[in-house]
Amino acid sequence: MTYENPSTEQTKFGELGYDMELISNAEKIIGRGSCAVVKVVRGGFTTSAILACERKDWKLLVLEPTKRILEETVKKATSGKVVRIPGNHECAKLQEDLTRYPVLKSLPMSLPNCASCSEARGCKVLEILRVDDFDTAGLTYAKLEALMSSKGKTAKEILAKLSKAEVIIMDEAHYLCTPSTASVKAFETPLIPKSYKSLNKICQDWRALCDEYESNIKEMSQKAEQGHASQYLAENHITLTFLCRE
C-alpha cells in the first residue's frame, strides 16, 4: 500500500482522533525488527502499532491476555479485515454442555468433527479458515497455547494461516512472566460432569478441607468485615497440593 498524498493520510487518522506522531513512532519501532517496548499504561502504543501496520499494509497478528482487550482495543483500532480466533467454548455444538456445566468454559475443550459439522460454515471458531486473507488477526495467549498443544488437523490449519503474519504484537507481554492465580470460594464447588473423575475427586477434597478449617474460615471472614479484607484472608499454615492424573 502506498500513500502518495500525505495530507490525505494525515486527515484520515486525524479525524478519527489518532495521534500521527505516535503512529509514526510505532512504525519506526516495528521497522527495526524484533524488540521489547516498555510503555506507560494507556499510552496508546498498542493502538498506534496496529494503525502503523494498517498504514504500511503489514499483515498483523495480535496476542492479548484477554478476550476483552481484543474486542475493545484491536477491533476498534483498525478499519481493515479483522479476524478473531475464539476459544473452542464458542463452538455451537458445545453450547448445550457449556450451559449444563459452566465450569467447562474454564477447561480445555476439544472440537467435534469439524469436517462433518452442519454448523461449520458459520462457526466463529473456524472463521480464520474461511477468509481468503486477513489484515489483522487476534487471539489470546491461552488460545495460542491450545492450538500449539493440539494434534488436531484444524489446529494445524489455523496455525498455518496465522504464520502468514508479517508482524506479531505480544501485548501485555509481562502476563507471560506471571503464573495464573486460581481463586475458589470456601464451601462452594462447581457442577462437574461425572466423567471428569479427577476433578470430582479434587472437589471432594476441597469440601473436606473446608469442613476441617471451618472455624478458621469463619473467623477470617468475620475479621474481614471489620477492615481491609486482604490482611485477614490468608493463613500460611494451610498448604494444599493436588496431583491430577486421568
mmCIF file of C-alpha atoms in Angstrom:
data_model
loop_
_atom_site.group_PDB
_atom_site.id
_atom_site.type_symbol
_atom_site.label_atom_id
_atom_site.label_comp_id
_atom_site.label_asym_id
_atom_site.label_seq_id
_atom_site.Cartn_x
_atom_site.Cartn_y
_atom_site.Cartn_z
ATOM 1 C CA MET A 1 0.000 0.000 0.000
ATOM 2 C CA THR A 2 1.403 3.415 -0.949
ATOM 3 C CA TYR A 3 0.353 6.849 0.202
ATOM 4 C CA GLU A 4 1.040 9.440 -2.477
ATOM 5 C CA ASN A 5 -0.804 12.185 -0.618
ATOM 6 C CA PRO A 6 0.473 12.535 2.986
ATOM 7 C CA SER A 7 -2.073 15.245 3.763
ATOM 8 C CA THR A 8 -4.928 12.867 2.939
ATOM 9 C CA GLU A 9 -3.409 10.254 5.216
ATOM 10 C CA GLN A 10 -2.987 12.841 7.969
ATOM 11 C CA THR A 11 -6.636 13.837 7.634
ATOM 12 C CA LYS A 12 -7.847 10.222 7.715
ATOM 13 C CA PHE A 13 -6.194 9.403 11.033
ATOM 14 C CA GLY A 14 -6.562 12.909 12.449
ATOM 15 C CA GLU A 15 -10.325 12.942 12.015
ATOM 16 C CA LEU A 16 -10.512 9.664 13.914
ATOM 17 C CA GLY A 17 -8.695 11.269 16.829
ATOM 18 C CA TYR A 18 -5.415 9.374 16.457
ATOM 19 C CA ASP A 19 -2.022 10.896 17.199
ATOM 20 C CA MET A 20 0.018 10.787 13.974
ATOM 21 C CA GLU A 21 3.275 11.257 15.863
ATOM 22 C CA LEU A 22 2.576 8.140 17.948
ATOM 23 C CA ILE A 23 1.681 6.165 14.825
ATOM 24 C CA SER A 24 4.856 7.273 13.049
ATOM 25 C CA ASN A 25 6.984 6.377 16.081
ATOM 26 C CA ALA A 26 5.332 2.953 16.308
ATOM 27 C CA GLU A 27 6.020 2.422 12.615
ATOM 28 C CA LYS A 28 9.734 3.210 13.132
ATOM 29 C CA ILE A 29 9.968 0.826 16.102
ATOM 30 C CA ILE A 30 8.299 -2.028 14.205
ATOM 31 C CA GLY A 31 10.501 -1.356 11.184
ATOM 32 C CA ARG A 32 13.637 -2.031 13.239
ATOM 33 C CA GLY A 33 12.697 -5.653 13.833
ATOM 34 C CA SER A 34 12.020 -7.670 16.981
ATOM 35 C CA CYS A 35 12.106 -5.615 20.169
ATOM 36 C CA ALA A 36 10.549 -5.133 23.603
ATOM 37 C CA VAL A 37 8.683 -1.901 24.277
ATOM 38 C CA VAL A 38 8.291 -0.555 27.805
ATOM 39 C CA LYS A 39 5.437 1.939 27.947
ATOM 40 C CA VAL A 40 3.167 3.726 30.373
ATOM 41 C CA VAL A 41 -0.317 2.371 30.946
ATOM 42 C CA ARG A 42 -2.922 3.728 28.490
ATOM 43 C CA GLY A 43 -0.176 5.432 26.499
ATOM 44 C CA GLY A 44 -1.732 4.445 23.199
ATOM 45 C CA PHE A 45 1.162 2.391 21.861
ATOM 46 C CA THR A 46 -0.828 -0.757 21.072
ATOM 47 C CA THR A 47 -3.430 1.185 19.117
ATOM 48 C CA SER A 48 -0.704 3.166 17.354
ATOM 49 C CA ALA A 49 1.200 -0.007 16.451
ATOM 50 C CA ILE A 50 -1.936 -1.561 14.956
ATOM 51 C CA LEU A 51 -2.622 1.580 12.928
ATOM 52 C CA ALA A 52 1.013 1.675 11.815
ATOM 53 C CA CYS A 53 0.660 -1.831 10.411
ATOM 54 C CA GLU A 54 -2.528 -0.810 8.621
ATOM 55 C CA ARG A 55 -0.748 2.239 7.241
ATOM 56 C CA LYS A 56 2.125 0.141 5.879
ATOM 57 C CA ASP A 57 -0.105 -2.764 4.774
ATOM 58 C CA TRP A 58 1.705 -5.189 7.087
ATOM 59 C CA LYS A 59 -0.269 -8.337 7.874
ATOM 60 C CA LEU A 60 -0.614 -8.360 11.660
ATOM 61 C CA LEU A 61 -1.157 -10.929 14.406
ATOM 62 C CA VAL A 62 -2.056 -9.554 17.848
ATOM 63 C CA LEU A 63 -1.777 -11.661 21.008
ATOM 64 C CA GLU A 64 -3.621 -10.468 24.109
ATOM 65 C CA PRO A 65 -4.174 -11.899 27.604
ATOM 66 C CA THR A 66 -7.958 -11.469 27.465
ATOM 67 C CA LYS A 67 -10.843 -11.534 25.012
ATOM 68 C CA ARG A 68 -11.993 -8.148 26.328
ATOM 69 C CA ILE A 69 -8.788 -6.404 25.203
ATOM 70 C CA LEU A 70 -9.110 -7.960 21.760
ATOM 71 C CA GLU A 71 -12.615 -6.563 21.397
ATOM 72 C CA GLU A 72 -12.010 -3.152 22.986
ATOM 73 C CA THR A 73 -8.587 -2.348 21.537
ATOM 74 C CA VAL A 74 -7.793 -4.385 18.448
ATOM 75 C CA LYS A 75 -11.154 -4.381 16.701
ATOM 76 C CA LYS A 76 -11.688 -0.661 17.268
ATOM 77 C CA ALA A 77 -8.202 0.339 16.144
ATOM 78 C CA THR A 78 -8.329 -0.835 12.549
ATOM 79 C CA SER A 79 -10.665 -0.414 9.610
ATOM 80 C CA GLY A 80 -9.249 -3.425 7.766
ATOM 81 C CA LYS A 81 -10.341 -7.057 7.789
ATOM 82 C CA VAL A 82 -10.039 -8.191 11.401
ATOM 83 C CA VAL A 83 -10.442 -11.842 12.341
ATOM 84 C CA ARG A 84 -10.687 -13.015 15.958
ATOM 85 C CA ILE A 85 -9.775 -16.617 16.741
ATOM 86 C CA PRO A 86 -12.009 -17.532 19.711
ATOM 87 C CA GLY A 87 -11.698 -20.398 22.159
ATOM 88 C CA ASN A 88 -13.343 -23.733 21.453
ATOM 89 C CA HIS A 89 -16.051 -22.908 24.000
ATOM 90 C CA GLU A 90 -17.688 -20.717 21.318
ATOM 91 C CA CYS A 91 -18.312 -23.786 19.154
ATOM 92 C CA ALA A 92 -22.068 -24.069 18.508
ATOM 93 C CA LYS A 93 -22.060 -27.832 19.056
ATOM 94 C CA LEU A 94 -20.631 -27.445 22.567
ATOM 95 C CA GLN A 95 -23.163 -24.887 23.841
ATOM 96 C CA GLU A 96 -25.523 -27.445 25.363
ATOM 97 C CA ASP A 97 -22.758 -28.961 27.509
ATOM 98 C CA LEU A 98 -21.489 -25.498 28.478
ATOM 99 C CA THR A 99 -24.958 -24.403 29.570
ATOM 100 C CA ARG A 100 -25.344 -27.525 31.678
ATOM 101 C CA TYR A 101 -21.809 -27.406 33.083
ATOM 102 C CA PRO A 102 -20.493 -23.777 33.087
ATOM 103 C CA VAL A 103 -17.203 -24.927 34.633
ATOM 104 C CA LEU A 104 -16.243 -26.363 31.221
ATOM 105 C CA LYS A 105 -15.619 -22.818 29.973
ATOM 106 C CA SER A 106 -12.508 -22.793 32.135
ATOM 107 C CA LEU A 107 -11.247 -26.164 30.903
ATOM 108 C CA PRO A 108 -9.592 -27.201 27.620
ATOM 109 C CA MET A 109 -12.257 -28.496 25.253
ATOM 110 C CA SER A 110 -11.855 -30.489 22.047
ATOM 111 C CA LEU A 111 -13.823 -29.553 18.956
ATOM 112 C CA PRO A 112 -16.195 -32.091 17.440
ATOM 113 C CA ASN A 113 -15.560 -33.403 13.922
ATOM 114 C CA CYS A 114 -15.496 -30.086 12.033
ATOM 115 C CA ALA A 115 -15.418 -31.785 8.617
ATOM 116 C CA SER A 116 -18.880 -33.268 9.115
ATOM 117 C CA CYS A 117 -20.345 -30.489 11.288
ATOM 118 C CA SER A 118 -23.501 -28.827 9.969
ATOM 119 C CA GLU A 119 -22.546 -25.591 11.795
ATOM 120 C CA ALA A 120 -19.028 -25.349 10.324
ATOM 121 C CA ARG A 121 -19.959 -22.859 7.594
ATOM 122 C CA GLY A 122 -20.891 -20.150 10.101
ATOM 123 C CA CYS A 123 -18.723 -21.251 13.038
ATOM 124 C CA LYS A 124 -16.822 -18.416 14.751
ATOM 125 C CA VAL A 125 -14.005 -20.762 15.711
ATOM 126 C CA LEU A 126 -13.305 -21.589 12.052
ATOM 127 C CA GLU A 127 -13.714 -18.093 10.606
ATOM 128 C CA ILE A 128 -9.967 -17.674 10.094
ATOM 129 C CA LEU A 129 -10.026 -20.677 7.728
ATOM 130 C CA ARG A 130 -12.943 -19.321 5.682
ATOM 131 C CA VAL A 131 -11.411 -15.944 4.821
ATOM 132 C CA ASP A 132 -9.092 -15.789 1.832
ATOM 133 C CA ASP A 133 -6.896 -13.241 3.550
ATOM 134 C CA PHE A 134 -6.798 -11.030 6.640
ATOM 135 C CA ASP A 135 -5.270 -7.690 7.597
ATOM 136 C CA THR A 136 -5.294 -8.288 11.352
ATOM 137 C CA ALA A 137 -5.858 -11.469 13.326
ATOM 138 C CA GLY A 138 -6.230 -11.580 17.095
ATOM 139 C CA LEU A 139 -6.303 -14.267 19.749
ATOM 140 C CA THR A 140 -5.477 -14.768 23.400
ATOM 141 C CA TYR A 141 -2.300 -16.355 24.717
ATOM 142 C CA ALA A 142 -4.408 -19.193 26.096
ATOM 143 C CA LYS A 143 -5.899 -19.897 22.675
ATOM 144 C CA LEU A 144 -2.468 -19.892 21.044
ATOM 145 C CA GLU A 145 -1.211 -22.334 23.671
ATOM 146 C CA ALA A 146 -4.195 -24.590 22.997
ATOM 147 C CA LEU A 147 -3.553 -24.515 19.251
ATOM 148 C CA MET A 148 0.143 -25.304 19.684
ATOM 149 C CA SER A 149 -0.627 -28.167 22.072
ATOM 150 C CA SER A 150 -3.279 -29.710 19.842
ATOM 151 C CA LYS A 151 -2.510 -32.551 17.445
ATOM 152 C CA GLY A 152 -5.737 -31.990 15.507
ATOM 153 C CA LYS A 153 -5.894 -31.090 11.830
ATOM 154 C CA THR A 154 -7.998 -27.974 12.401
ATOM 155 C CA ALA A 155 -5.478 -26.512 14.859
ATOM 156 C CA LYS A 156 -2.624 -27.094 12.408
ATOM 157 C CA GLU A 157 -4.578 -25.379 9.626
ATOM 158 C CA ILE A 158 -5.263 -22.347 11.819
ATOM 159 C CA LEU A 159 -1.602 -22.080 12.823
ATOM 160 C CA ALA A 160 -0.558 -22.322 9.172
ATOM 161 C CA LYS A 161 -2.879 -19.429 8.330
ATOM 162 C CA LEU A 162 -1.583 -17.316 11.227
ATOM 163 C CA SER A 163 2.027 -17.969 10.195
ATOM 164 C CA LYS A 164 1.446 -15.653 7.215
ATOM 165 C CA ALA A 165 1.519 -12.638 9.555
ATOM 166 C CA GLU A 166 4.421 -10.255 8.924
ATOM 167 C CA VAL A 167 4.213 -8.544 12.331
ATOM 168 C CA ILE A 168 3.333 -10.062 15.695
ATOM 169 C CA ILE A 169 2.399 -7.868 18.650
ATOM 170 C CA MET A 170 2.597 -9.639 22.008
ATOM 171 C CA ASP A 171 0.630 -7.133 24.062
ATOM 172 C CA GLU A 172 0.884 -7.072 27.872
ATOM 173 C CA ALA A 173 3.838 -9.446 27.500
ATOM 174 C CA HIS A 174 4.540 -9.316 31.240
ATOM 175 C CA TYR A 175 1.476 -11.547 31.548
ATOM 176 C CA LEU A 176 3.665 -14.429 30.327
ATOM 177 C CA CYS A 177 6.054 -13.986 33.255
ATOM 178 C CA THR A 178 3.450 -14.408 35.978
ATOM 179 C CA PRO A 179 1.615 -17.657 36.698
ATOM 180 C CA SER A 180 -2.169 -17.570 36.652
ATOM 181 C CA THR A 181 -3.816 -17.493 40.072
ATOM 182 C CA ALA A 182 -6.884 -19.558 40.831
ATOM 183 C CA SER A 183 -9.484 -18.266 43.267
ATOM 184 C CA VAL A 184 -12.055 -20.572 44.876
ATOM 185 C CA LYS A 185 -14.775 -19.613 47.364
ATOM 186 C CA ALA A 186 -14.879 -21.636 50.555
ATOM 187 C CA PHE A 187 -17.566 -24.313 50.730
ATOM 188 C CA GLU A 188 -18.527 -23.780 47.071
ATOM 189 C CA THR A 189 -17.873 -26.295 44.294
ATOM 190 C CA PRO A 190 -18.947 -26.215 40.644
ATOM 191 C CA LEU A 191 -21.120 -28.804 38.968
ATOM 192 C CA ILE A 192 -18.746 -31.123 37.087
ATOM 193 C CA PRO A 193 -19.671 -33.960 34.689
ATOM 194 C CA LYS A 194 -19.239 -37.412 36.217
ATOM 195 C CA SER A 195 -16.755 -38.365 33.505
ATOM 196 C CA TYR A 196 -14.190 -35.907 34.984
ATOM 197 C CA LYS A 197 -13.200 -38.210 37.835
ATOM 198 C CA SER A 198 -10.048 -36.367 38.893
ATOM 199 C CA LEU A 199 -11.836 -33.005 39.110
ATOM 200 C CA ASN A 200 -14.650 -34.509 41.127
ATOM 201 C CA LYS A 201 -12.078 -36.021 43.492
ATOM 202 C CA ILE A 202 -10.483 -32.579 43.933
ATOM 203 C CA CYS A 203 -13.905 -31.095 44.735
ATOM 204 C CA GLN A 204 -14.445 -33.753 47.379
ATOM 205 C CA ASP A 205 -11.033 -32.999 48.902
ATOM 206 C CA TRP A 206 -11.811 -29.276 48.826
ATOM 207 C CA ARG A 207 -15.097 -29.729 50.675
ATOM 208 C CA ALA A 208 -13.368 -31.927 53.252
ATOM 209 C CA LEU A 209 -10.670 -29.273 53.743
ATOM 210 C CA CYS A 210 -13.295 -26.544 54.204
ATOM 211 C CA ASP A 211 -15.024 -28.656 56.835
ATOM 212 C CA GLU A 212 -11.718 -29.216 58.620
ATOM 213 C CA TYR A 213 -10.897 -25.487 58.724
ATOM 214 C CA GLU A 214 -14.462 -24.248 59.091
ATOM 215 C CA SER A 215 -13.786 -22.353 62.314
ATOM 216 C CA ASN A 216 -10.683 -20.667 60.816
ATOM 217 C CA ILE A 217 -12.578 -19.626 57.702
ATOM 218 C CA LYS A 218 -15.462 -18.157 59.699
ATOM 219 C CA GLU A 219 -13.069 -16.262 61.945
ATOM 220 C CA MET A 220 -11.204 -14.753 58.969
ATOM 221 C CA SER A 221 -14.486 -13.797 57.304
ATOM 222 C CA GLN A 222 -15.659 -12.013 60.447
ATOM 223 C CA LYS A 223 -12.368 -10.113 60.758
ATOM 224 C CA ALA A 224 -12.559 -9.130 57.078
ATOM 225 C CA GLU A 225 -15.828 -7.313 57.745
ATOM 226 C CA GLN A 226 -14.080 -5.090 60.295
ATOM 227 C CA GLY A 227 -11.458 -3.599 57.984
ATOM 228 C CA HIS A 228 -9.334 -4.123 54.878
ATOM 229 C CA ALA A 229 -10.174 -7.673 53.820
ATOM 230 C CA SER A 230 -6.827 -8.693 52.329
ATOM 231 C CA GLN A 231 -4.992 -8.504 55.663
ATOM 232 C CA TYR A 232 -7.164 -11.253 57.109
ATOM 233 C CA LEU A 233 -7.867 -13.674 54.265
ATOM 234 C CA ALA A 234 -4.782 -15.897 54.415
ATOM 235 C CA GLU A 235 -3.108 -18.189 56.922
ATOM 236 C CA ASN A 236 0.302 -19.504 55.966
ATOM 237 C CA HIS A 237 -0.022 -22.829 57.818
ATOM 238 C CA ILE A 238 -2.658 -24.082 55.352
ATOM 239 C CA THR A 239 -0.938 -25.741 52.392
ATOM 240 C CA LEU A 240 -2.639 -27.680 49.612
ATOM 241 C CA THR A 241 -1.130 -29.860 46.904
ATOM 242 C CA PHE A 242 -3.181 -31.629 44.271
ATOM 243 C CA LEU A 243 -1.879 -34.085 41.710
ATOM 244 C CA CYS A 244 -4.242 -34.767 38.830
ATOM 245 C CA ARG A 245 -3.999 -37.809 36.625
ATOM 246 C CA GLU A 246 -6.700 -39.318 34.463
#
